[in-house]
Amino acid sequence: MLVGDFLEMGEIYDDEELLYEPEPEEVESPRDVKIDEAKHTLMEELFGKERQKVFYGQQIRVLFEKDFYHWITGKALIELTDEGKIDSVKIPLDGETTIRFYWSKKNRYWKRQIQRSKKLVMRFSGTDIGRAIGRQAEMLFDAALPTVGFMPVARKVREYEGRRWKKTEHDLDRVYTRDGVAYGAEIKNRLGYIGRDELETKIEMCEELGLKPLFILRFAAKSYVEIVRKAGGFLLMFKWQLYPFGQEELAKEVRERLRLPVDCPSRIEDGTVERFLKWHLKELRGV
């Protein structure tokens, strides 16, 4: 399968992380009414129809990401647990990393299922494969973007054409250029969102270095798309997490057992980078 089923909302709208991402910190903020909608959906579609299964937090957020922001789903899970409508447990995964599982109160065999799911998560959460996954996206887009004229001219960038970023230790994954326009690119091949602070820092870096921001992400909140648009940049989403070559069987097992959007393609589909090209040309015309 090529990575063809892409979400692309950009026109409007040293990645060495573990493939499993720890539960995010919940930030205190005014309560969103969408949480109630998410709670109802989770109880009906997940803990109702699939009451004999267990799920972990990041998995649930991804399963429902077309309907709810990840943080909305996360807060809905917390409230459902606090209200006693579902059960949950946090268990060690590896070292100090933990993972939280959720299940219906009608599930009698949750312990056995948790152990099976934990074993699969540990198979794809090692440091080595996590690094390989981050690099896989960079490699595939380094090959795909030049086919529509965007050439990689620098990597791990903190300085560009005499300008230097000094405020933090961050760098940009790439600089791509076409038609005299230079893009500071951040490439994330993760299931979860890029952090809001990191998103804003990378945009500030691009401004300081005289670059247009380009974010190449598996998925992002619509609010993030708007932030990038207002900064004069583009956010390209590719939906499927890209596994390294040779990991087809693991990707298939994760896709089938956990229903997560993972794949092991040989290249990025032409239409994906062509959408970025279309936006780029439109910007040049000032339309």
Short mmCIF file of C-alpha atoms in Angstrom, two decimals:
data_model
loop_
_atom_site.label_atom_id
_atom_site.label_comp_id
_atom_site.label_asym_id
_atom_site.label_seq_id
_atom_site.Cartn_x
_atom_site.Cartn_y
_atom_site.Cartn_z
CA MET A 1 0.00 0.00 0.00
CA LEU A 2 1.23 3.48 -0.80
CA VAL A 3 0.52 6.26 1.62
CA GLY A 4 -2.46 7.43 -0.37
CA ASP A 5 -5.25 7.92 2.13
CA PHE A 6 -4.00 11.28 3.32
CA LEU A 7 -5.71 14.06 5.19
CA GLU A 8 -4.53 17.36 3.82
CA MET A 9 -6.00 20.50 5.32
CA GLY A 10 -3.02 22.80 4.92
CA GLU A 11 -4.72 25.14 2.45
CA ILE A 12 -7.28 26.02 5.05
CA TYR A 13 -6.50 24.47 7.82
CA ASP A 14 16.45 14.55 15.65
CA ASP A 15 12.70 12.78 15.74
CA GLU A 16 14.02 10.07 18.05
CA GLU A 17 10.92 9.43 20.10
CA LEU A 18 9.53 6.15 21.27
CA LEU A 19 6.79 4.83 19.04
CA TYR A 20 4.63 4.51 22.14
CA GLU A 21 3.98 7.97 23.54
CA PRO A 22 3.36 8.41 27.28
CA GLU A 23 0.06 9.80 28.48
CA PRO A 24 0.11 13.62 28.11
CA GLU A 25 -0.19 15.92 31.07
CA GLU A 26 -3.74 17.23 31.43
CA VAL A 27 -3.69 21.02 31.65
CA GLU A 28 -6.28 22.87 33.68
CA SER A 29 -8.52 24.91 31.36
CA PRO A 30 -12.19 25.86 31.03
CA ARG A 31 -14.28 22.75 30.46
CA ASP A 32 -15.19 22.17 26.80
CA VAL A 33 -18.75 21.06 26.04
CA LYS A 34 -17.30 18.64 23.47
CA ILE A 35 -16.14 16.50 26.40
CA ASP A 36 -19.75 15.44 27.04
CA GLU A 37 -20.19 14.49 23.39
CA ALA A 38 -16.96 12.51 23.52
CA LYS A 39 -18.05 10.72 26.68
CA HIS A 40 -21.33 9.69 25.07
CA THR A 41 -19.55 8.49 21.92
CA LEU A 42 -16.98 6.49 23.87
CA MET A 43 -19.63 4.79 25.98
CA GLU A 44 -21.74 3.92 22.93
CA GLU A 45 -19.13 3.08 20.31
CA LEU A 46 -16.25 1.72 22.37
CA PHE A 47 -17.18 0.56 25.84
CA GLY A 48 -20.67 -0.44 24.70
CA LYS A 49 -20.17 -2.20 21.38
CA GLU A 50 -16.72 -3.51 22.33
CA ARG A 51 -17.23 -4.17 26.00
CA GLN A 52 -15.07 -7.30 25.98
CA LYS A 53 -11.92 -5.46 24.86
CA VAL A 54 -9.30 -3.28 26.52
CA PHE A 55 -7.78 -0.15 24.99
CA TYR A 56 -4.94 2.15 26.01
CA GLY A 57 -5.19 5.92 26.12
CA GLN A 58 -3.19 6.93 23.06
CA GLN A 59 -4.94 4.23 21.03
CA ILE A 60 -8.36 5.63 21.95
CA ARG A 61 -7.35 9.21 21.15
CA VAL A 62 -6.19 8.14 17.68
CA LEU A 63 -9.26 5.96 17.02
CA PHE A 64 -11.53 8.97 17.57
CA GLU A 65 -9.29 11.76 16.24
CA LYS A 66 -11.55 12.53 13.27
CA ASP A 67 -14.30 13.46 15.72
CA PHE A 68 -12.49 14.93 18.71
CA TYR A 69 -9.22 16.62 19.54
CA HIS A 70 -6.87 14.25 21.36
CA TRP A 71 -7.09 16.31 24.54
CA ILE A 72 -10.92 16.21 24.47
CA THR A 73 -10.88 12.41 24.29
CA GLY A 74 -8.28 12.31 27.07
CA LYS A 75 -10.41 14.43 29.39
CA ALA A 76 -13.49 12.37 28.55
CA LEU A 77 -11.65 9.23 29.62
CA ILE A 78 -10.62 10.83 32.91
CA GLU A 79 -14.19 11.89 33.68
CA LEU A 80 -15.68 8.51 32.76
CA THR A 81 -13.16 6.84 35.07
CA ASP A 82 -13.77 9.29 37.92
CA GLU A 83 -17.53 8.78 37.54
CA GLY A 84 -17.10 5.01 37.83
CA LYS A 85 -18.55 4.32 34.38
CA ILE A 86 -15.43 2.54 33.13
CA ASP A 87 -12.38 1.01 34.76
CA SER A 88 -8.74 1.86 34.17
CA VAL A 89 -5.29 1.02 35.43
CA LYS A 90 -1.82 2.46 34.89
CA ILE A 91 0.93 -0.13 34.61
CA PRO A 92 4.70 0.02 33.98
CA LEU A 93 5.71 -0.40 30.36
CA ASP A 94 9.48 -0.03 30.28
CA GLY A 95 11.68 1.63 32.85
CA GLU A 96 9.82 4.65 34.21
CA THR A 97 7.36 4.72 31.30
CA THR A 98 3.78 3.80 32.13
CA ILE A 99 0.71 3.05 30.05
CA ARG A 100 -2.94 3.40 31.07
CA PHE A 101 -5.57 0.93 29.91
CA TYR A 102 -9.37 1.39 29.91
CA TRP A 103 -12.20 -1.14 29.68
CA SER A 104 -15.91 -1.66 30.25
CA LYS A 105 -17.04 -2.74 33.70
CA LYS A 106 -18.65 -5.74 32.00
CA ASN A 107 -15.28 -7.06 30.84
CA ARG A 108 -14.35 -9.93 33.16
CA TYR A 109 -11.07 -10.88 31.47
CA TRP A 110 -9.34 -7.52 31.29
CA LYS A 111 -6.12 -8.66 33.02
CA ARG A 112 -5.35 -11.24 30.37
CA GLN A 113 -6.10 -8.80 27.55
CA ILE A 114 -3.92 -6.09 29.07
CA GLN A 115 -0.95 -8.43 29.14
CA ARG A 116 -1.42 -9.32 25.46
CA SER A 117 -1.74 -5.66 24.44
CA LYS A 118 1.23 -4.67 26.59
CA LYS A 119 3.43 -7.25 24.85
CA LEU A 120 2.52 -5.83 21.43
CA VAL A 121 3.10 -2.24 22.54
CA MET A 122 6.51 -3.17 23.91
CA ARG A 123 7.43 -4.73 20.56
CA PHE A 124 7.00 -1.43 18.74
CA SER A 125 8.07 0.94 21.51
CA GLY A 126 11.79 0.23 21.76
CA THR A 127 14.24 3.07 21.36
CA ASP A 128 15.85 1.61 18.24
CA ILE A 129 12.62 1.23 16.30
CA GLY A 130 11.39 4.59 17.58
CA ARG A 131 14.44 6.28 16.11
CA ALA A 132 14.06 4.34 12.88
CA ILE A 133 10.44 5.46 12.55
CA GLY A 134 11.35 9.12 12.97
CA ARG A 135 14.09 8.83 10.38
CA GLN A 136 11.84 6.89 8.01
CA ALA A 137 9.52 9.85 7.50
CA GLU A 138 12.47 12.18 6.92
CA MET A 139 13.95 9.80 4.38
CA LEU A 140 10.69 9.30 2.48
CA PHE A 141 9.92 13.01 2.28
CA ASP A 142 13.53 13.80 1.32
CA ALA A 143 12.92 11.50 -1.65
CA ALA A 144 9.39 12.70 -2.44
CA LEU A 145 9.66 16.48 -2.23
CA PRO A 146 12.40 16.83 -4.89
CA THR A 147 10.07 15.14 -7.39
CA VAL A 148 8.02 18.35 -7.33
CA GLY A 149 11.00 20.68 -7.10
CA PHE A 150 11.56 21.16 -3.36
CA MET A 151 15.22 20.45 -2.69
CA PRO A 152 16.66 19.68 0.77
CA VAL A 153 19.57 22.10 1.29
CA ALA A 154 20.20 21.79 5.04
CA ARG A 155 19.35 19.55 7.97
CA LYS A 156 19.33 19.91 11.76
CA VAL A 157 19.22 23.66 11.24
CA ARG A 158 19.84 26.34 13.85
CA GLU A 159 21.55 28.76 11.49
CA TYR A 160 20.68 29.77 7.93
CA GLU A 161 22.26 32.36 5.63
CA GLY A 162 23.92 34.26 8.43
CA ARG A 163 21.03 34.18 10.87
CA ARG A 164 21.26 32.05 14.01
CA TRP A 165 18.69 30.82 16.52
CA LYS A 166 20.01 31.31 20.07
CA LYS A 167 16.95 31.32 22.28
CA THR A 168 16.71 27.53 22.81
CA GLU A 169 18.55 24.35 21.82
CA HIS A 170 15.92 23.40 19.23
CA ASP A 171 16.73 22.84 15.58
CA LEU A 172 14.67 22.41 12.40
CA ASP A 173 14.75 19.04 10.65
CA ARG A 174 15.26 20.44 7.16
CA VAL A 175 15.36 23.45 4.89
CA TYR A 176 13.72 22.86 1.52
CA THR A 177 13.87 25.43 -1.28
CA ARG A 178 12.04 26.09 -4.53
CA ASP A 179 11.54 29.24 -6.65
CA GLY A 180 13.71 31.25 -4.27
CA VAL A 181 11.54 30.39 -1.27
CA ALA A 182 13.12 28.59 1.69
CA TYR A 183 11.01 26.48 4.04
CA GLY A 184 12.01 25.50 7.56
CA ALA A 185 10.54 22.02 7.93
CA GLU A 186 9.62 19.98 10.97
CA ILE A 187 8.82 16.32 10.25
CA LYS A 188 6.97 14.27 12.89
CA ASN A 189 6.09 10.62 12.37
CA ARG A 190 4.22 10.10 15.63
CA LEU A 191 0.73 9.04 16.63
CA GLY A 192 0.21 11.99 18.97
CA TYR A 193 0.15 15.69 18.19
CA ILE A 194 3.26 17.81 18.11
CA GLY A 195 3.36 19.76 21.38
CA ARG A 196 1.83 23.25 21.25
CA ASP A 197 4.97 24.78 22.77
CA GLU A 198 7.19 23.04 20.21
CA LEU A 199 4.93 24.12 17.35
CA GLU A 200 5.14 27.75 18.41
CA THR A 201 8.89 27.56 19.03
CA LYS A 202 9.53 26.15 15.55
CA ILE A 203 7.41 28.91 14.00
CA GLU A 204 9.41 31.50 15.95
CA MET A 205 12.63 29.87 14.75
CA CYS A 206 11.50 30.12 11.14
CA GLU A 207 10.73 33.81 11.58
CA GLU A 208 14.15 34.42 13.15
CA LEU A 209 15.95 32.53 10.35
CA GLY A 210 13.95 34.06 7.50
CA LEU A 211 12.17 30.82 6.59
CA LYS A 212 8.56 29.94 5.85
CA PRO A 213 7.30 27.29 8.29
CA LEU A 214 6.48 23.83 6.92
CA PHE A 215 5.13 21.13 9.22
CA ILE A 216 4.94 17.58 7.87
CA LEU A 217 2.91 15.63 10.43
CA ARG A 218 0.93 12.45 10.62
CA PHE A 219 -1.99 14.33 12.15
CA ALA A 220 -2.71 17.64 13.85
CA ALA A 221 -5.52 19.55 15.51
CA LYS A 222 -7.35 22.04 13.30
CA SER A 223 -6.36 24.79 15.71
CA TYR A 224 -2.70 23.98 14.97
CA VAL A 225 -3.38 24.24 11.25
CA GLU A 226 -4.74 27.73 11.78
CA ILE A 227 -1.69 28.77 13.82
CA VAL A 228 0.62 27.66 11.01
CA ARG A 229 -1.55 29.36 8.36
CA LYS A 230 -1.46 32.67 10.23
CA ALA A 231 2.33 32.38 10.38
CA GLY A 232 2.40 32.17 6.57
CA GLY A 233 3.23 28.48 6.52
CA PHE A 234 1.82 25.14 5.46
CA LEU A 235 0.87 22.03 7.43
CA LEU A 236 0.89 18.77 5.50
CA MET A 237 -0.69 15.73 7.16
CA PHE A 238 -0.06 12.20 5.98
CA LYS A 239 -2.35 10.24 8.38
CA TRP A 240 -0.42 6.93 8.39
CA GLN A 241 2.48 6.43 10.76
CA LEU A 242 5.34 5.20 8.58
CA TYR A 243 7.19 2.08 9.73
CA PRO A 244 10.73 1.29 8.54
CA PHE A 245 11.34 -1.02 5.60
CA GLY A 246 11.24 -4.64 6.66
CA GLN A 247 8.61 -4.07 9.39
CA GLU A 248 5.60 -4.97 7.23
CA GLU A 249 4.47 -7.82 9.48
CA LEU A 250 4.70 -5.72 12.64
CA ALA A 251 2.80 -2.88 10.95
CA LYS A 252 0.10 -5.33 9.85
CA GLU A 253 -0.27 -6.75 13.36
CA VAL A 254 -0.51 -3.29 14.94
CA ARG A 255 -2.99 -2.19 12.28
CA GLU A 256 -5.19 -5.26 12.69
CA ARG A 257 -5.02 -5.79 16.46
CA LEU A 258 -4.96 -2.17 17.65
CA ARG A 259 -6.59 -0.57 14.57
CA LEU A 260 -3.91 2.12 14.53
CA PRO A 261 -3.08 3.90 11.24
CA VAL A 262 0.37 2.45 10.58
CA ASP A 263 1.86 1.35 7.27
CA CYS A 264 5.17 0.38 5.69
CA PRO A 265 5.15 2.01 2.22
CA SER A 266 8.03 2.17 -0.23
CA ARG A 267 7.39 5.83 -1.05
CA ILE A 268 5.11 8.80 -0.46
CA GLU A 269 2.28 9.02 -2.96
CA ASP A 270 2.65 11.74 -5.58
CA GLY A 271 -0.62 13.44 -4.69
CA THR A 272 0.59 14.22 -1.20
CA VAL A 273 3.55 16.38 -2.15
CA GLU A 274 1.62 17.80 -5.10
CA ARG A 275 -0.84 19.37 -2.64
CA PHE A 276 2.04 21.22 -1.05
CA LEU A 277 3.23 22.26 -4.51
CA LYS A 278 -0.25 23.57 -5.37
CA TRP A 279 -0.26 25.72 -2.22
CA HIS A 280 3.29 26.95 -2.90
CA LEU A 281 2.45 28.05 -6.45
CA LYS A 282 -0.72 29.75 -5.24
CA GLU A 283 1.31 31.70 -2.68
CA LEU A 284 3.77 32.78 -5.39
CA ARG A 285 0.91 34.16 -7.46
CA GLY A 286 -0.38 36.00 -4.39
CA VAL A 287 -3.84 34.51 -4.82
#
